[in-house]
Amino acid sequence: MRLEAAARMDVFRKLWRARKLIVVVFIPLSLLPLPLIHPTSEACCAYVLMVTAVYWVSEAVPLGAAALVPAFLYPLFGVLKSSEVASEYCKDTTLLLMGVICLAASIEKWNLHKRIALRMVMIAGAKPGMLVLGFMCCTVFLSMWLSNTSTTAMVMPIAEAVLQQLICTGLADSHDDSETVDSPEEDSAISTKEENLDKNQLELLYQNEQNECTKQELCAFTEGEAGEVNGFGLQPVLNKTFVRQANGHLPQVAIEIPNVKRVKARRDSQYPTKRDHMICKCLSLSITYAATIGGLITITGTSTNLIFAEQFNTRYPDAKVINFGTWFIFSFPIAIIMLVLTWLWLHFLFLGCNFRETCSLSKKRKTRREMMSEQRIQEEYAKLGPISYPEVVTGIFFILMTLLWFTREPGFVPGWTSLFEKKGYRTDATVSVLLGFLLFLIPARRPFSSSSPSCENTDDNSESDLLAPMITWKDFQRLMPWEIVILVGGGYALAAGCKVSGLSVWIGRQLEPMSGLPPWAVTLLACLLVSAVTEFASNPATLTVFLPILSALSETLLINPLHTLIPSTMCVSFGVMLPVGNPPNAIVFSYGHVQISDMVKAGFGVNLIGVAVVMLAITTWGVPLFNLTEFPAWAVARNVTRGL
């Protein structure tokens, strides 16, 4: 019996190891009867769609490789020509992304992101609540322009350095943590004779018992310098009641040495106190949530926004309503509200409700730990040195790109594109690629200057070259997410196949029973559905599958497609409950401060906050911005074309 059980377990292990190969082979074969029994364009397109969707959700093959499935299955089944499928893999958004990556490469190469992050944290201060809010604000700002993954990878090491400083200074006991240290400008006003007397008593306690304590116990008491009197290891005597003698010393009989078990337990723990662990959890999770929030603000903030913009503009070429400006106006209030509510939720969950203690803006009284944390942040900022010429150039390009995006077609006034005779030729990608191209030409060294720019990623060859550019092709290649480019192209190919084959029309007809629901209810169901699916599947893959379905549903129910597509695009980014939900979650989880239960508990609240705020936005300021009360003419024209 034991041999049989062992043999079964061995078989199960082998099957589990080969599960991805089984999915890759079994799924296409099991679904093959669909196009064989019903040899129509709709059935063939549905077959390709289901195979690709299963590959994406299961991640049996890399996402980029799975996105190539339509490139060979569509021509084989006669849905699209090979040349037509190939044209879908490089769109306007691909060039937009390439230009943004050029700017991101320059920001990273010259450490502008570190300067921005550290400066914002220095402004916020070292109080736990304000520290978390400061890191969230700088992460949101960076994530507007960089990918969520890159932003998290940049900010998390800075946060980890601050957290390690908190842990090191937290080796002092809770008495030393709660004791306030006067700021330099308030030293003479707050120091009293009673506090000096207490310090003298603690020093005497340490000296009297020094010979009785073993070396092991003293190591558990303190990791500071031997001559420093800071109260380390004195927590066990805090709850005792002492009778003060006339000479100001504590009686010898009232002193107790902590038992060995308690000292060992304290030493073996990674965190000095439970509160320290909670601060680490709160700060770590706040960074991944802030990266997600920041990615919502701009079209280029995350790949899902790019997927939506391109698929929408391809499906509705006459719409002309989605651009950088309109998206920013709609999403910026959402991000601000989500930022505040998420901060309050994390504060309540991990730090409690005592906002006066954790968020005080007063700098008159600070604990030793807070002063040490601020000192560590200032040291990190000092390592950057004075702002360099390449940082100035990168900042100018950053501002210029933003202004040109905003003023291209603002809507309420003529944009700079009106200066050209031919209309519709220039897009946000034009600006992005132009400025990105210039970064390969502009020298990184100040003109008529003999000093070379300092940068961690600069090669020796580039330092010796007087005309070395701001970025090189290697810098660009290191950050360019080619897998995302192919993934987005695969989504465009699937959407094109659904349109040509008529599958989207068939799906829309099957959803006609939902016509009795009000628009807000349809949108809410779509948001809840995509936010649940994206917890277990990648965000781009989830959105690529759902966009054609939701577009067909909106057209069938005569609802403005933007009413369902925009909220669904935003909610697909709320996969924040599990480490596999998105790469920023995995990065934060790898630091070891949080457990899966912490992510589920905190992420569930953030998910609900996100869905609620997005629904509030689409039913309030989104209505006049996108004219959501009417079924638009550009969607009516598509309905007429589809009917023909």
XYZ file of C-alpha atoms in Angstrom, residues 60-505:
446
model
C 1.355 28.472 -19.462
C 3.608 30.300 -21.894
C 5.083 33.802 -21.534
C 2.574 36.577 -22.144
C 4.479 37.890 -25.153
C 4.643 34.433 -26.721
C 0.912 33.869 -26.140
C 0.207 37.191 -27.859
C 1.715 35.758 -31.052
C -0.976 33.059 -31.304
C -3.316 35.235 -33.462
C -0.390 35.950 -35.807
C -0.406 32.367 -37.117
C -3.894 31.044 -36.236
C -5.851 33.857 -37.923
C -4.216 33.258 -41.338
C -4.506 29.464 -40.927
C -8.266 29.688 -40.249
C -8.835 32.354 -42.885
C -9.954 35.088 -40.491
C -7.305 37.700 -41.431
C -4.468 37.855 -43.918
C -0.973 37.572 -42.511
C -0.130 41.127 -43.613
C -3.274 42.447 -41.910
C -2.422 40.703 -38.644
C 1.177 41.947 -38.770
C 0.043 45.559 -39.117
C -1.824 45.281 -35.804
C 1.355 44.608 -33.817
C 2.775 48.114 -34.230
C 0.456 51.025 -33.616
C 0.666 54.668 -32.658
C 0.799 53.767 -28.959
C 3.961 51.733 -29.561
C 5.777 54.877 -30.659
C 4.239 56.768 -27.744
C 5.603 54.190 -25.329
C 9.054 54.273 -26.931
C 9.306 58.038 -26.490
C 8.229 57.831 -22.854
C 10.776 55.082 -22.187
C 13.510 57.358 -23.546
C 12.577 59.999 -20.984
C 12.303 57.366 -18.240
C 15.777 56.091 -19.122
C 17.192 59.591 -18.725
C 15.391 60.061 -15.391
C 16.811 56.809 -14.042
C 20.298 57.251 -15.462
C 20.831 60.657 -13.831
C 19.014 59.767 -10.565
C 16.374 62.470 -10.943
C 13.797 60.062 -9.507
C 15.830 59.664 -6.308
C 16.147 63.410 -5.886
C 12.399 63.906 -6.311
C 11.496 61.052 -3.945
C 13.927 62.030 -1.189
C 12.996 65.705 -1.379
C 9.294 64.940 -1.019
C 9.956 62.624 1.926
C 12.127 65.283 3.588
C 9.246 67.723 3.274
C 6.794 65.231 4.800
C 8.970 64.483 7.857
C 9.607 61.308 9.836
C 6.335 60.941 11.720
C 4.990 57.502 10.678
C 1.751 58.791 9.203
C 3.368 61.677 7.364
C 6.252 59.448 6.243
C 3.799 57.045 4.609
C 1.913 59.934 2.989
C 5.167 61.442 1.707
C 6.272 58.194 0.101
C 2.820 57.735 -1.423
C 2.828 61.217 -2.950
C 6.256 60.849 -4.551
C 5.369 57.347 -5.800
C 2.134 58.615 -7.375
C 4.001 61.435 -9.093
C 6.701 59.162 -10.499
C 4.210 56.512 -11.556
C 2.379 59.065 -13.700
C 5.303 59.045 -16.122
C 7.132 55.781 -15.455
C 5.756 52.260 -15.372
C 4.289 51.049 -12.089
C 6.925 48.320 -11.873
C 9.848 50.695 -12.460
C 8.485 53.194 -9.944
C 8.086 50.553 -7.256
C 11.564 49.200 -7.954
C 12.975 52.731 -7.603
C 11.173 53.865 -4.462
C 11.188 50.620 -2.473
C 14.983 50.584 -1.810
C 14.743 54.135 -0.452
C 11.857 53.127 1.791
C 13.743 50.012 2.887
C 16.709 52.127 3.985
C 14.400 54.255 6.121
C 12.695 51.164 7.570
C 16.041 49.591 8.466
C 16.969 52.782 10.267
C 13.693 52.568 12.181
C 14.432 48.959 13.139
C 17.980 49.768 14.260
C 16.942 52.684 16.415
C 13.990 50.614 17.644
C 16.341 48.273 19.506
C 15.923 50.743 22.330
C 13.088 49.950 24.691
C 9.642 51.453 24.562
C 10.594 53.952 27.271
C 13.322 55.401 25.086
C 10.969 55.368 22.072
C 8.308 57.364 23.863
C 10.782 59.764 25.447
C 10.952 62.910 23.333
C 14.174 64.506 22.264
C 14.122 68.259 21.938
C 14.814 69.783 18.596
C 17.865 72.067 18.524
C 15.822 75.245 18.696
C 13.896 74.059 21.756
C 16.651 72.432 23.859
C 16.866 75.070 26.567
C 13.096 75.550 26.881
C 12.093 71.897 27.419
C 14.999 70.464 29.482
C 14.084 70.251 33.185
C 15.761 69.201 36.370
C 13.402 66.222 36.750
C 14.369 64.745 33.347
C 18.060 65.074 34.155
C 17.476 63.311 37.471
C 15.719 60.416 35.704
C 18.606 60.045 33.254
C 21.102 59.959 36.102
C 19.068 57.233 37.774
C 18.953 55.160 34.603
C 22.709 55.586 34.156
C 23.290 54.382 37.702
C 21.034 51.388 37.113
C 23.055 50.424 34.029
C 26.386 50.821 35.832
C 25.375 49.013 39.067
C 24.156 45.935 37.238
C 26.842 45.856 34.571
C 28.963 43.348 36.462
C 26.007 41.054 37.233
C 24.628 40.759 33.717
C 26.130 38.225 31.366
C 27.633 39.306 28.060
C 24.782 37.627 26.226
C 22.166 39.639 28.092
C 23.967 42.905 27.557
C 24.103 42.205 23.808
C 20.348 41.793 23.854
C 19.983 45.031 25.788
C 21.844 47.249 23.349
C 23.630 47.457 20.030
C 24.814 50.991 20.633
C 28.187 52.215 21.785
C 29.417 51.092 25.182
C 29.757 54.590 26.548
C 26.354 55.805 25.341
C 23.655 56.136 27.970
C 20.396 55.816 26.088
C 18.193 53.558 28.196
C 18.714 50.368 26.174
C 17.407 47.238 27.853
C 15.492 48.950 30.628
C 11.957 48.062 29.627
C 11.377 45.328 32.254
C 11.714 47.807 35.144
C 9.306 50.406 33.760
C 6.240 49.086 35.520
C 7.928 48.970 38.929
C 7.171 51.519 41.651
C 10.331 52.941 43.165
C 10.827 55.000 46.310
C 13.268 57.790 45.522
C 15.980 58.334 48.159
C 17.224 61.688 49.347
C 20.452 61.333 47.416
C 18.545 60.956 44.145
C 19.468 57.297 43.561
C 17.186 54.311 43.192
C 17.314 51.718 45.992
C 19.306 48.605 45.128
C 16.530 46.248 46.253
C 14.084 47.528 43.632
C 16.230 46.535 40.678
C 15.460 43.349 38.768
C 17.344 41.797 35.898
C 15.108 40.732 32.961
C 14.701 36.982 32.676
C 16.709 35.260 29.961
C 13.699 33.973 28.010
C 12.344 37.445 27.412
C 15.715 38.748 26.305
C 16.144 35.908 23.812
C 12.676 36.343 22.391
C 13.338 40.004 21.884
C 16.689 39.421 20.247
C 15.438 36.723 17.865
C 12.592 38.904 16.554
C 13.263 40.852 13.371
C 11.319 43.831 14.690
C 11.875 45.411 18.124
C 8.157 45.962 18.716
C 4.882 45.095 17.060
C 4.416 48.756 16.194
C 7.672 48.711 14.230
C 6.372 45.748 12.235
C 3.119 47.574 11.545
C 4.995 50.640 10.280
C 7.007 48.414 7.931
C 3.825 46.782 6.625
C 2.045 50.097 6.150
C 4.917 51.779 4.311
C 5.626 48.766 2.088
C 2.013 48.312 0.982
C 1.481 52.040 0.531
C 4.156 52.123 -2.188
C 2.579 49.437 -4.381
C -0.884 50.980 -3.971
C 0.446 54.457 -4.752
C 2.160 53.146 -7.891
C -1.171 51.723 -9.045
C -2.968 55.002 -8.299
C -0.362 57.070 -10.126
C -0.600 54.856 -13.186
C -4.256 55.800 -13.581
C -3.594 59.507 -14.099
C -1.992 59.542 -17.551
C -2.513 57.600 -20.749
C 1.102 56.468 -20.593
C 1.024 55.655 -16.881
C 0.306 51.971 -17.389
C 0.020 49.558 -20.285
C -3.716 49.010 -19.747
C -4.388 52.696 -20.436
C -2.484 52.395 -23.717
C -4.415 49.264 -24.656
C -7.724 51.018 -24.057
C -6.734 54.160 -25.963
C -5.559 52.288 -29.040
C -8.437 49.808 -29.143
C -10.982 52.570 -28.616
C -9.493 54.829 -31.304
C -9.264 51.867 -33.689
C -12.837 50.751 -33.090
C -14.271 54.284 -33.096
C -11.999 56.371 -35.367
C -14.480 59.273 -35.485
C -14.718 59.675 -31.694
C -11.788 62.094 -31.117
C -12.567 62.308 -27.393
C -9.728 60.366 -25.787
C -6.414 62.198 -25.554
C -3.897 63.086 -22.884
C -5.814 66.142 -21.685
C -9.296 64.643 -21.344
C -7.952 61.537 -19.667
C -5.950 63.610 -17.175
C -8.921 65.841 -16.324
C -11.067 62.786 -15.626
C -8.531 60.666 -13.764
C -6.631 63.228 -11.679
C -9.498 63.795 -9.177
C -9.910 60.013 -8.956
C -6.244 59.631 -8.037
C -6.374 62.381 -5.406
C -9.462 60.927 -3.719
C -8.053 57.397 -3.859
C -4.716 58.587 -2.471
C -6.333 60.171 0.577
C -8.776 57.317 1.224
C -6.089 54.652 0.746
C -3.778 56.467 3.160
C -6.575 56.704 5.737
C -7.410 53.008 5.274
C -3.804 51.864 5.695
C -3.329 54.178 8.671
C -6.429 52.798 10.348
C -5.456 49.216 9.551
C -1.818 49.282 10.679
C -1.212 52.449 12.717
C -4.565 52.952 14.424
C -6.648 56.103 14.653
C -4.308 58.319 16.673
C -3.582 60.750 13.843
C -2.406 63.445 16.245
C 0.530 61.280 17.326
C 1.533 59.866 13.930
C 0.792 62.859 11.701
C 1.775 65.875 13.783
C 3.374 68.582 11.671
C 4.995 70.204 14.690
C 8.781 69.981 14.681
C 9.259 71.131 18.273
C 9.383 67.679 19.814
C 10.666 64.575 18.064
C 11.517 61.119 19.273
C 15.046 59.826 18.873
C 13.860 57.418 16.232
C 12.289 60.164 14.127
C 15.439 62.259 14.311
C 17.554 59.274 13.245
C 15.198 58.558 10.331
C 15.333 62.159 9.148
C 19.104 62.077 9.425
C 19.248 58.931 7.283
C 17.060 60.500 4.598
C 19.184 63.654 4.593
C 22.332 61.559 4.259
C 20.873 59.760 1.243
C 19.945 63.101 -0.302
C 23.409 64.524 0.398
C 24.976 61.611 -1.502
C 23.313 62.912 -4.675
C 25.277 66.144 -4.443
C 24.158 69.389 -6.111
C 21.753 69.156 -9.005
C 23.642 68.348 -12.196
C 23.333 69.608 -15.754
C 21.829 66.324 -17.075
C 19.192 66.449 -14.351
C 18.247 69.975 -15.412
C 17.981 68.927 -19.056
C 15.876 65.886 -18.125
C 13.579 68.049 -15.999
C 13.136 70.526 -18.872
C 12.266 67.707 -21.280
C 9.859 66.281 -18.715
C 7.998 69.595 -18.369
C 8.097 70.272 -22.115
C 6.623 66.876 -22.986
C 3.795 67.381 -20.500
C 2.972 70.870 -21.779
C 2.974 69.762 -25.421
C 0.663 66.871 -24.586
C -1.757 69.140 -22.764
C -1.818 71.880 -25.391
C -2.051 69.660 -28.484
C -5.857 69.595 -28.522
C -7.108 70.899 -25.156
C -10.689 71.195 -26.469
C -11.740 74.493 -24.885
C -9.160 76.477 -26.932
C -7.340 75.734 -30.199
C -4.190 73.695 -29.651
C -0.793 73.992 -31.300
C -1.851 71.474 -33.967
C -4.150 74.176 -35.400
C -0.998 75.960 -36.623
C -0.540 73.243 -39.253
C -2.526 73.178 -42.461
C -3.247 69.438 -42.488
C -5.278 68.244 -39.512
C -5.150 64.886 -37.738
C -1.565 64.045 -38.594
C -0.002 64.816 -35.219
C -0.688 62.822 -32.058
C 0.806 62.476 -28.585
C 3.229 59.924 -30.044
C 4.662 62.636 -32.322
C 5.712 64.711 -29.322
C 6.960 61.693 -27.405
C 9.164 60.331 -30.201
C 10.546 63.788 -31.090
C 11.718 64.562 -27.556
C 12.927 61.003 -27.043
C 14.996 61.254 -30.221
C 16.588 64.515 -29.038
C 17.803 62.808 -25.860
C 20.046 60.646 -28.062
C 21.628 63.802 -29.538
C 22.011 66.334 -26.708
C 25.394 65.978 -24.932
C 25.255 65.106 -21.253
C 28.134 67.479 -20.495
C 27.515 71.188 -20.087
C 28.790 73.202 -23.062
C 32.226 74.790 -22.484
C 32.633 72.800 -19.259
C 35.541 70.523 -18.420
C 33.797 68.617 -15.632
C 32.145 65.304 -16.474
C 28.667 64.418 -15.217
C 28.455 62.010 -12.324
C 26.160 59.052 -12.717
C 26.039 55.547 -11.310
C 25.183 54.004 -14.698
C 27.693 55.927 -16.788
C 30.282 53.845 -18.630
C 33.961 54.764 -18.647
C 33.832 55.256 -22.409
C 30.989 57.757 -22.135
C 32.852 59.687 -19.436
C 35.825 60.202 -21.750
C 33.614 61.255 -24.673
C 32.950 64.990 -24.584
C 29.851 64.589 -26.765
C 28.351 61.564 -24.986
C 24.550 61.897 -25.254
C 22.039 62.023 -22.428
C 21.058 58.402 -23.064
C 22.458 55.597 -25.181
C 20.700 52.774 -26.972
C 21.716 50.427 -24.153
C 19.956 52.684 -21.635
C 16.817 52.619 -23.758
C 16.990 48.887 -24.375
C 17.386 48.152 -20.676
C 13.984 49.702 -19.894
C 11.993 49.043 -23.062
C 9.278 46.453 -22.242
C 9.180 44.588 -25.549
C 6.958 41.894 -24.040
C 4.300 44.525 -23.305
C 4.592 45.867 -26.861
C 3.936 42.420 -28.320
C 1.180 41.787 -25.769
C -0.570 45.012 -26.721
C -0.176 44.101 -30.396
C -1.747 40.708 -29.747
C -4.711 42.459 -28.178
C -5.114 44.675 -31.232
C -4.966 41.599 -33.473
C -7.683 39.853 -31.443
C -9.879 42.951 -31.580
C -9.423 43.224 -35.343
C -10.339 39.557 -35.791
C -13.494 39.955 -33.677
C -14.509 42.942 -35.771
C -13.895 41.385 -39.203
C -15.363 37.969 -38.391
C -18.498 39.376 -36.766
C -17.858 37.706 -33.427
C -18.373 40.977 -31.549
C -21.833 41.303 -33.130
